């Protein structure tokens, strides 16, 4: 497939490497220009491009950037082919993104994203830490393979997103519609807890929407208190913390 990725941070960079390694034609852009794209992304076969090029002549567009930047993408997606699939990986963290009143009032993050873009999206790769995503991909059938929830309203969007999740080395689990995707938001038992295909559905079902924001903020405060330098946080610590707070 022809895939464009907007965002070359930890998740976006790993997506570029994994999907180009799987044989897809991948273009990746960031806000600073193609000359700033990491050399290891280029070495994987992905092509650094301007943002306007990342959305042209693609079958799939993956948005991997802070949620606060999503409204800026609307002008870009007007150039997408009508049948292109958009997959979003973002999460809402008020400390980083600023306060979004609609989300504070309980609107589901992915539903808000569709309103900002004016296009349907699938939600995937948001509920795994960047460290686990980079390090723990496994072949299909491996008993230690981690599962990733995928939500979407349209069958084709969900099918494409689930197939690509599988190609990145993880089991894709159908998490329902975008209206249900709050079950994979920060604070939920499924969020960044590295569960299996067998245990992830139970975690999705156990989520309590009203408790998510408080749990999200408690976890973030614990991380910031222990690791003033976030680059020193380990995947193992994050997973153990999230399991303790979100379960």
PDB file of C-alpha atoms in Angstrom:
ATOM      1  CA  UNK A   1       0.000   0.000   0.000  1.00  0.00           C
ATOM      2  CA  UNK A   2       0.963   3.640  -0.381  1.00  0.00           C
ATOM      3  CA  UNK A   3       1.110   5.085   3.129  1.00  0.00           C
ATOM      4  CA  UNK A   4       1.672   8.640   4.301  1.00  0.00           C
ATOM      5  CA  UNK A   5       2.613   9.371   7.917  1.00  0.00           C
ATOM      6  CA  UNK A   6       2.231  12.813   9.469  1.00  0.00           C
ATOM      7  CA  UNK A   7       4.505  12.933  12.490  1.00  0.00           C
ATOM      8  CA  UNK A   8       7.970  11.472  13.024  1.00  0.00           C
ATOM      9  CA  UNK A   9       8.048  11.221  16.803  1.00  0.00           C
ATOM     10  CA  UNK A  10       8.484   7.930  18.628  1.00  0.00           C
ATOM     11  CA  UNK A  11       5.320   6.230  17.352  1.00  0.00           C
ATOM     12  CA  UNK A  12       5.460   7.779  13.881  1.00  0.00           C
ATOM     13  CA  UNK A  13       9.108   6.849  13.402  1.00  0.00           C
ATOM     14  CA  UNK A  14       8.504   3.253  14.474  1.00  0.00           C
ATOM     15  CA  UNK A  15       5.499   3.027  12.171  1.00  0.00           C
ATOM     16  CA  UNK A  16       7.622   4.284   9.273  1.00  0.00           C
ATOM     17  CA  UNK A  17      10.309   1.670   9.946  1.00  0.00           C
ATOM     18  CA  UNK A  18       7.942  -1.236  10.520  1.00  0.00           C
ATOM     19  CA  UNK A  19       5.590  -0.535   7.614  1.00  0.00           C
ATOM     20  CA  UNK A  20       8.355   0.144   5.103  1.00  0.00           C
ATOM     21  CA  UNK A  21      10.043  -3.035   6.344  1.00  0.00           C
ATOM     22  CA  UNK A  22       6.797  -4.885   5.625  1.00  0.00           C
ATOM     23  CA  UNK A  23       7.018  -3.819   1.988  1.00  0.00           C
ATOM     24  CA  UNK A  24       4.758  -0.768   1.909  1.00  0.00           C
ATOM     25  CA  UNK A  25       5.618   2.453   0.070  1.00  0.00           C
ATOM     26  CA  UNK A  26       5.918   4.857   2.997  1.00  0.00           C
ATOM     27  CA  UNK A  27       6.269   8.634   3.010  1.00  0.00           C
ATOM     28  CA  UNK A  28       6.796  10.457   6.304  1.00  0.00           C
ATOM     29  CA  UNK A  29       6.609  14.158   7.156  1.00  0.00           C
ATOM     30  CA  UNK A  30       7.020  16.282  10.265  1.00  0.00           C
ATOM     31  CA  UNK A  31       6.476  19.946  11.090  1.00  0.00           C
ATOM     32  CA  UNK A  32      10.148  20.880  10.635  1.00  0.00           C
ATOM     33  CA  UNK A  33      10.778  19.694   7.090  1.00  0.00           C
ATOM     34  CA  UNK A  34      12.093  16.529   5.408  1.00  0.00           C
ATOM     35  CA  UNK A  35      15.733  17.386   6.037  1.00  0.00           C
ATOM     36  CA  UNK A  36      15.135  16.848   9.769  1.00  0.00           C
ATOM     37  CA  UNK A  37      13.743  13.311   9.423  1.00  0.00           C
ATOM     38  CA  UNK A  38      15.962  10.834  11.284  1.00  0.00           C
ATOM     39  CA  UNK A  39      18.468   8.911   9.174  1.00  0.00           C
ATOM     40  CA  UNK A  40      17.297   5.563  10.591  1.00  0.00           C
ATOM     41  CA  UNK A  41      13.821   6.206   9.160  1.00  0.00           C
ATOM     42  CA  UNK A  42      15.365   6.864   5.755  1.00  0.00           C
ATOM     43  CA  UNK A  43      17.530   3.750   6.065  1.00  0.00           C
ATOM     44  CA  UNK A  44      14.401   1.649   6.587  1.00  0.00           C
ATOM     45  CA  UNK A  45      13.142   2.652   3.148  1.00  0.00           C
ATOM     46  CA  UNK A  46      10.648   5.343   4.122  1.00  0.00           C
ATOM     47  CA  UNK A  47      10.905   8.599   2.178  1.00  0.00           C
ATOM     48  CA  UNK A  48      11.044  11.964   3.974  1.00  0.00           C
ATOM     49  CA  UNK A  49       8.690  14.476   2.338  1.00  0.00           C
ATOM     50  CA  UNK A  50       6.879  17.740   2.947  1.00  0.00           C
ATOM     51  CA  UNK A  51       3.536  17.409   4.718  1.00  0.00           C
ATOM     52  CA  UNK A  52       1.637  18.317   1.547  1.00  0.00           C
ATOM     53  CA  UNK A  53       3.257  15.387  -0.255  1.00  0.00           C
ATOM     54  CA  UNK A  54       2.502  12.920   2.546  1.00  0.00           C
ATOM     55  CA  UNK A  55      -1.231  13.246   1.858  1.00  0.00           C
ATOM     56  CA  UNK A  56      -1.133  12.953  -1.940  1.00  0.00           C
ATOM     57  CA  UNK A  57      -1.468   9.683  -3.866  1.00  0.00           C
ATOM     58  CA  UNK A  58      -1.774   7.492  -0.765  1.00  0.00           C
ATOM     59  CA  UNK A  59      -4.094   4.673   0.230  1.00  0.00           C
ATOM     60  CA  UNK A  60      -3.627   5.301   3.947  1.00  0.00           C
ATOM     61  CA  UNK A  61      -2.748   8.388   5.968  1.00  0.00           C
ATOM     62  CA  UNK A  62      -1.557   7.870   9.553  1.00  0.00           C
ATOM     63  CA  UNK A  63      -1.643  10.886  11.840  1.00  0.00           C
ATOM     64  CA  UNK A  64       0.873  10.538  14.673  1.00  0.00           C
ATOM     65  CA  UNK A  65       1.152  13.889  16.395  1.00  0.00           C
ATOM     66  CA  UNK A  66      -0.071  15.619  19.543  1.00  0.00           C
ATOM     67  CA  UNK A  67      -3.852  15.884  19.616  1.00  0.00           C
ATOM     68  CA  UNK A  68      -3.602  19.683  19.836  1.00  0.00           C
ATOM     69  CA  UNK A  69      -2.133  19.737  16.320  1.00  0.00           C
ATOM     70  CA  UNK A  70      -4.986  17.836  14.701  1.00  0.00           C
ATOM     71  CA  UNK A  71      -7.101  20.868  13.672  1.00  0.00           C
ATOM     72  CA  UNK A  72      -4.168  21.980  11.495  1.00  0.00           C
ATOM     73  CA  UNK A  73      -4.424  18.771   9.476  1.00  0.00           C
ATOM     74  CA  UNK A  74      -7.879  19.547   8.078  1.00  0.00           C
ATOM     75  CA  UNK A  75      -6.519  21.652   5.199  1.00  0.00           C
ATOM     76  CA  UNK A  76      -4.118  18.842   4.292  1.00  0.00           C
ATOM     77  CA  UNK A  77      -6.686  16.034   4.228  1.00  0.00           C
ATOM     78  CA  UNK A  78      -8.756  17.881   1.659  1.00  0.00           C
ATOM     79  CA  UNK A  79      -6.167  16.605  -0.838  1.00  0.00           C
ATOM     80  CA  UNK A  80      -6.610  12.973   0.200  1.00  0.00           C
ATOM     81  CA  UNK A  81      -8.276  10.594  -2.246  1.00  0.00           C
ATOM     82  CA  UNK A  82     -11.919  10.041  -1.280  1.00  0.00           C
ATOM     83  CA  UNK A  83     -11.335   6.350  -0.544  1.00  0.00           C
ATOM     84  CA  UNK A  84      -8.163   6.834   1.506  1.00  0.00           C
ATOM     85  CA  UNK A  85      -8.178   5.501   5.066  1.00  0.00           C
ATOM     86  CA  UNK A  86      -7.088   7.772   7.916  1.00  0.00           C
ATOM     87  CA  UNK A  87      -5.686   6.126  11.055  1.00  0.00           C
ATOM     88  CA  UNK A  88      -5.106   8.299  14.110  1.00  0.00           C
ATOM     89  CA  UNK A  89      -2.733   7.423  16.964  1.00  0.00           C
ATOM     90  CA  UNK A  90      -3.202  10.476  19.213  1.00  0.00           C
ATOM     91  CA  UNK A  91      -4.292  10.788  22.856  1.00  0.00           C
ATOM     92  CA  UNK A  92      -5.518  13.715  24.934  1.00  0.00           C
ATOM     93  CA  UNK A  93      -3.242  14.952  27.702  1.00  0.00           C
ATOM     94  CA  UNK A  94      -4.399  18.406  28.894  1.00  0.00           C
ATOM     95  CA  UNK A  95      -0.971  19.235  30.365  1.00  0.00           C
ATOM     96  CA  UNK A  96       0.543  18.856  26.888  1.00  0.00           C
ATOM     97  CA  UNK A  97      -2.369  19.677  24.578  1.00  0.00           C
ATOM     98  CA  UNK A  98      -4.067  22.451  26.521  1.00  0.00           C
ATOM     99  CA  UNK A  99      -7.624  22.199  27.736  1.00  0.00           C
ATOM    100  CA  UNK A 100     -10.165  21.114  25.110  1.00  0.00           C
ATOM    101  CA  UNK A 101     -13.596  21.860  26.533  1.00  0.00           C
ATOM    102  CA  UNK A 102     -15.447  19.294  24.426  1.00  0.00           C
ATOM    103  CA  UNK A 103     -13.159  16.542  25.701  1.00  0.00           C
ATOM    104  CA  UNK A 104     -13.356  17.807  29.270  1.00  0.00           C
ATOM    105  CA  UNK A 105     -17.140  17.553  28.917  1.00  0.00           C
ATOM    106  CA  UNK A 106     -16.816  13.888  27.953  1.00  0.00           C
ATOM    107  CA  UNK A 107     -16.732  13.819  24.156  1.00  0.00           C
ATOM    108  CA  UNK A 108     -14.807  10.787  22.906  1.00  0.00           C
ATOM    109  CA  UNK A 109     -11.377  11.768  21.616  1.00  0.00           C
ATOM    110  CA  UNK A 110     -11.696   9.973  18.276  1.00  0.00           C
ATOM    111  CA  UNK A 111     -15.129  11.479  17.618  1.00  0.00           C
ATOM    112  CA  UNK A 112     -13.630  14.928  18.241  1.00  0.00           C
ATOM    113  CA  UNK A 113     -10.826  14.089  15.805  1.00  0.00           C
ATOM    114  CA  UNK A 114     -13.324  13.254  13.039  1.00  0.00           C
ATOM    115  CA  UNK A 115     -14.962  16.626  13.584  1.00  0.00           C
ATOM    116  CA  UNK A 116     -11.628  18.421  13.333  1.00  0.00           C
ATOM    117  CA  UNK A 117     -10.637  16.615  10.139  1.00  0.00           C
ATOM    118  CA  UNK A 118     -14.052  16.435   8.507  1.00  0.00           C
ATOM    119  CA  UNK A 119     -13.261  12.815   7.655  1.00  0.00           C
ATOM    120  CA  UNK A 120     -13.838   9.422   9.314  1.00  0.00           C
ATOM    121  CA  UNK A 121     -10.842   7.864  11.064  1.00  0.00           C
ATOM    122  CA  UNK A 122      -9.787   4.582  12.584  1.00  0.00           C
ATOM    123  CA  UNK A 123      -8.109   4.596  16.000  1.00  0.00           C
ATOM    124  CA  UNK A 124      -5.031   2.376  16.415  1.00  0.00           C
ATOM    125  CA  UNK A 125      -1.544   2.291  17.968  1.00  0.00           C
ATOM    126  CA  UNK A 126      -2.629   4.832  20.588  1.00  0.00           C
ATOM    127  CA  UNK A 127      -2.830   2.316  23.453  1.00  0.00           C
ATOM    128  CA  UNK A 128       0.763   1.098  23.491  1.00  0.00           C
ATOM    129  CA  UNK A 129       3.872   2.820  24.791  1.00  0.00           C
ATOM    130  CA  UNK A 130       6.407   3.922  22.228  1.00  0.00           C
ATOM    131  CA  UNK A 131       8.985   1.681  23.903  1.00  0.00           C
ATOM    132  CA  UNK A 132       6.804  -1.440  23.761  1.00  0.00           C
ATOM    133  CA  UNK A 133       5.815  -0.676  20.194  1.00  0.00           C
ATOM    134  CA  UNK A 134       9.416  -0.430  19.098  1.00  0.00           C
ATOM    135  CA  UNK A 135      10.765  -3.404  21.048  1.00  0.00           C
ATOM    136  CA  UNK A 136       8.055  -6.015  21.437  1.00  0.00           C
ATOM    137  CA  UNK A 137       6.671  -6.780  17.997  1.00  0.00           C
ATOM    138  CA  UNK A 138       6.412 -10.550  17.499  1.00  0.00           C
ATOM    139  CA  UNK A 139       5.524 -12.969  14.721  1.00  0.00           C
ATOM    140  CA  UNK A 140       1.933 -14.165  14.440  1.00  0.00           C
ATOM    141  CA  UNK A 141       1.340 -17.017  16.857  1.00  0.00           C
ATOM    142  CA  UNK A 142       4.058 -16.031  19.332  1.00  0.00           C
ATOM    143  CA  UNK A 143       2.607 -16.591  22.832  1.00  0.00           C
ATOM    144  CA  UNK A 144       4.149 -13.302  24.020  1.00  0.00           C
ATOM    145  CA  UNK A 145       2.578 -11.215  21.261  1.00  0.00           C
ATOM    146  CA  UNK A 146       0.913  -8.032  22.550  1.00  0.00           C
ATOM    147  CA  UNK A 147      -2.540  -6.964  21.358  1.00  0.00           C
ATOM    148  CA  UNK A 148      -3.577  -3.504  20.171  1.00  0.00           C
ATOM    149  CA  UNK A 149      -7.209  -2.279  20.102  1.00  0.00           C
ATOM    150  CA  UNK A 150      -8.605  -0.860  16.857  1.00  0.00           C
ATOM    151  CA  UNK A 151     -11.815   1.166  16.641  1.00  0.00           C
ATOM    152  CA  UNK A 152     -13.588   2.557  13.567  1.00  0.00           C
ATOM    153  CA  UNK A 153     -17.062   3.192  12.221  1.00  0.00           C
ATOM    154  CA  UNK A 154     -16.517   2.011   8.643  1.00  0.00           C
ATOM    155  CA  UNK A 155     -15.752  -1.618   7.879  1.00  0.00           C
ATOM    156  CA  UNK A 156     -12.987  -0.841   5.372  1.00  0.00           C
ATOM    157  CA  UNK A 157     -11.248   1.588   7.729  1.00  0.00           C
ATOM    158  CA  UNK A 158     -11.235  -1.022  10.473  1.00  0.00           C
ATOM    159  CA  UNK A 159     -10.111  -3.845   8.191  1.00  0.00           C
ATOM    160  CA  UNK A 160      -7.174  -1.832   6.826  1.00  0.00           C
ATOM    161  CA  UNK A 161      -6.119  -0.621  10.271  1.00  0.00           C
ATOM    162  CA  UNK A 162      -6.294  -4.113  11.761  1.00  0.00           C
ATOM    163  CA  UNK A 163      -4.278  -5.586   8.890  1.00  0.00           C
ATOM    164  CA  UNK A 164      -1.554  -2.962   9.323  1.00  0.00           C
ATOM    165  CA  UNK A 165      -1.453  -3.487  13.096  1.00  0.00           C
ATOM    166  CA  UNK A 166      -0.830  -7.180  12.454  1.00  0.00           C
ATOM    167  CA  UNK A 167       1.985  -6.316  10.038  1.00  0.00           C
ATOM    168  CA  UNK A 168       3.709  -4.220  12.691  1.00  0.00           C
ATOM    169  CA  UNK A 169       4.008  -7.305  14.918  1.00  0.00           C
ATOM    170  CA  UNK A 170       0.937  -7.106  17.161  1.00  0.00           C
ATOM    171  CA  UNK A 171      -2.453  -8.788  17.425  1.00  0.00           C
ATOM    172  CA  UNK A 172      -5.272  -6.490  16.329  1.00  0.00           C
ATOM    173  CA  UNK A 173      -8.422  -6.620  18.481  1.00  0.00           C
ATOM    174  CA  UNK A 174     -11.711  -5.152  17.249  1.00  0.00           C
ATOM    175  CA  UNK A 175     -12.611  -2.525  19.858  1.00  0.00           C
ATOM    176  CA  UNK A 176     -15.888  -1.462  18.273  1.00  0.00           C
ATOM    177  CA  UNK A 177     -17.002   1.900  16.957  1.00  0.00           C
ATOM    178  CA  UNK A 178     -15.433   5.320  17.495  1.00  0.00           C
ATOM    179  CA  UNK A 179     -18.154   6.003  20.065  1.00  0.00           C
ATOM    180  CA  UNK A 180     -16.726   3.054  22.002  1.00  0.00           C
ATOM    181  CA  UNK A 181     -13.088   4.087  21.561  1.00  0.00           C
ATOM    182  CA  UNK A 182     -13.022   5.836  24.943  1.00  0.00           C
ATOM    183  CA  UNK A 183     -12.337   2.318  26.216  1.00  0.00           C
ATOM    184  CA  UNK A 184      -8.791   2.617  24.802  1.00  0.00           C
ATOM    185  CA  UNK A 185      -8.132   6.188  25.956  1.00  0.00           C
ATOM    186  CA  UNK A 186      -5.612   7.111  28.672  1.00  0.00           C
ATOM    187  CA  UNK A 187      -6.849   5.938  32.060  1.00  0.00           C
ATOM    188  CA  UNK A 188      -8.565   2.818  30.727  1.00  0.00           C
ATOM    189  CA  UNK A 189      -7.436  -0.717  31.691  1.00  0.00           C
ATOM    190  CA  UNK A 190      -6.499  -1.395  28.058  1.00  0.00           C
ATOM    191  CA  UNK A 191      -4.253   1.655  27.759  1.00  0.00           C
ATOM    192  CA  UNK A 192      -0.527   0.886  27.606  1.00  0.00           C
ATOM    193  CA  UNK A 193      -0.805  -2.273  29.707  1.00  0.00           C
ATOM    194  CA  UNK A 194       0.639  -4.719  27.124  1.00  0.00           C
ATOM    195  CA  UNK A 195      -2.190  -7.255  27.206  1.00  0.00           C
ATOM    196  CA  UNK A 196      -2.708 -10.305  25.001  1.00  0.00           C
ATOM    197  CA  UNK A 197      -5.397 -11.034  22.434  1.00  0.00           C
ATOM    198  CA  UNK A 198      -7.149 -13.121  25.104  1.00  0.00           C
ATOM    199  CA  UNK A 199      -7.022 -10.556  27.939  1.00  0.00           C
ATOM    200  CA  UNK A 200      -7.503  -7.276  26.033  1.00  0.00           C
ATOM    201  CA  UNK A 201     -11.270  -7.707  25.393  1.00  0.00           C
ATOM    202  CA  UNK A 202     -11.889  -8.122  29.118  1.00  0.00           C
ATOM    203  CA  UNK A 203      -9.931  -4.936  29.827  1.00  0.00           C
ATOM    204  CA  UNK A 204     -11.913  -3.026  27.209  1.00  0.00           C
ATOM    205  CA  UNK A 205     -15.172  -4.207  28.769  1.00  0.00           C
ATOM    206  CA  UNK A 206     -14.045  -3.261  32.282  1.00  0.00           C
ATOM    207  CA  UNK A 207     -13.408   0.419  31.489  1.00  0.00           C
ATOM    208  CA  UNK A 208     -15.405   3.022  33.446  1.00  0.00           C
ATOM    209  CA  UNK A 209     -15.617   6.234  31.457  1.00  0.00           C
ATOM    210  CA  UNK A 210     -16.126   8.626  34.365  1.00  0.00           C
ATOM    211  CA  UNK A 211     -12.939   7.424  36.066  1.00  0.00           C
ATOM    212  CA  UNK A 212     -10.583   7.768  33.084  1.00  0.00           C
ATOM    213  CA  UNK A 213      -9.470  11.424  33.456  1.00  0.00           C
ATOM    214  CA  UNK A 214      -8.571  11.088  37.122  1.00  0.00           C
ATOM    215  CA  UNK A 215      -6.656   7.845  36.567  1.00  0.00           C
ATOM    216  CA  UNK A 216      -4.828   9.369  33.573  1.00  0.00           C
ATOM    217  CA  UNK A 217      -3.738  12.374  35.639  1.00  0.00           C
ATOM    218  CA  UNK A 218      -2.665  10.258  38.625  1.00  0.00           C
ATOM    219  CA  UNK A 219      -0.451   8.133  36.401  1.00  0.00           C
ATOM    220  CA  UNK A 220       1.057  11.176  34.697  1.00  0.00           C
ATOM    221  CA  UNK A 221       1.794  12.835  38.031  1.00  0.00           C
ATOM    222  CA  UNK A 222       3.530   9.683  39.285  1.00  0.00           C
ATOM    223  CA  UNK A 223       5.670   9.515  36.147  1.00  0.00           C
ATOM    224  CA  UNK A 224       6.669  13.181  36.332  1.00  0.00           C
ATOM    225  CA  UNK A 225       7.508  12.925  40.030  1.00  0.00           C
ATOM    226  CA  UNK A 226       9.788   9.937  39.552  1.00  0.00           C
ATOM    227  CA  UNK A 227      11.232  10.859  36.148  1.00  0.00           C
ATOM    228  CA  UNK A 228      11.759  14.613  35.674  1.00  0.00           C
ATOM    229  CA  UNK A 229      13.644  13.556  32.533  1.00  0.00           C
ATOM    230  CA  UNK A 230      10.962  11.613  30.651  1.00  0.00           C
ATOM    231  CA  UNK A 231      13.547  10.060  28.346  1.00  0.00           C
ATOM    232  CA  UNK A 232      14.630   7.875  31.261  1.00  0.00           C
ATOM    233  CA  UNK A 233      11.201   6.234  31.686  1.00  0.00           C
ATOM    234  CA  UNK A 234      11.244   2.545  30.805  1.00  0.00           C
ATOM    235  CA  UNK A 235       8.461   0.582  29.125  1.00  0.00           C
ATOM    236  CA  UNK A 236       8.476  -1.876  32.005  1.00  0.00           C
ATOM    237  CA  UNK A 237       7.848   0.891  34.545  1.00  0.00           C
ATOM    238  CA  UNK A 238       5.050   2.439  32.475  1.00  0.00           C
ATOM    239  CA  UNK A 239       3.274  -0.867  31.963  1.00  0.00           C
ATOM    240  CA  UNK A 240       3.508  -1.804  35.659  1.00  0.00           C
ATOM    241  CA  UNK A 241       2.294   1.650  36.704  1.00  0.00           C
ATOM    242  CA  UNK A 242      -0.632   1.629  34.297  1.00  0.00           C
ATOM    243  CA  UNK A 243      -1.688  -1.851  35.332  1.00  0.00           C
ATOM    244  CA  UNK A 244      -1.667  -0.795  38.969  1.00  0.00           C
ATOM    245  CA  UNK A 245      -3.636   2.432  38.465  1.00  0.00           C
ATOM    246  CA  UNK A 246      -5.931   1.633  35.540  1.00  0.00           C
ATOM    247  CA  UNK A 247      -7.115  -1.845  36.517  1.00  0.00           C
TER     248      UNK A 247
END
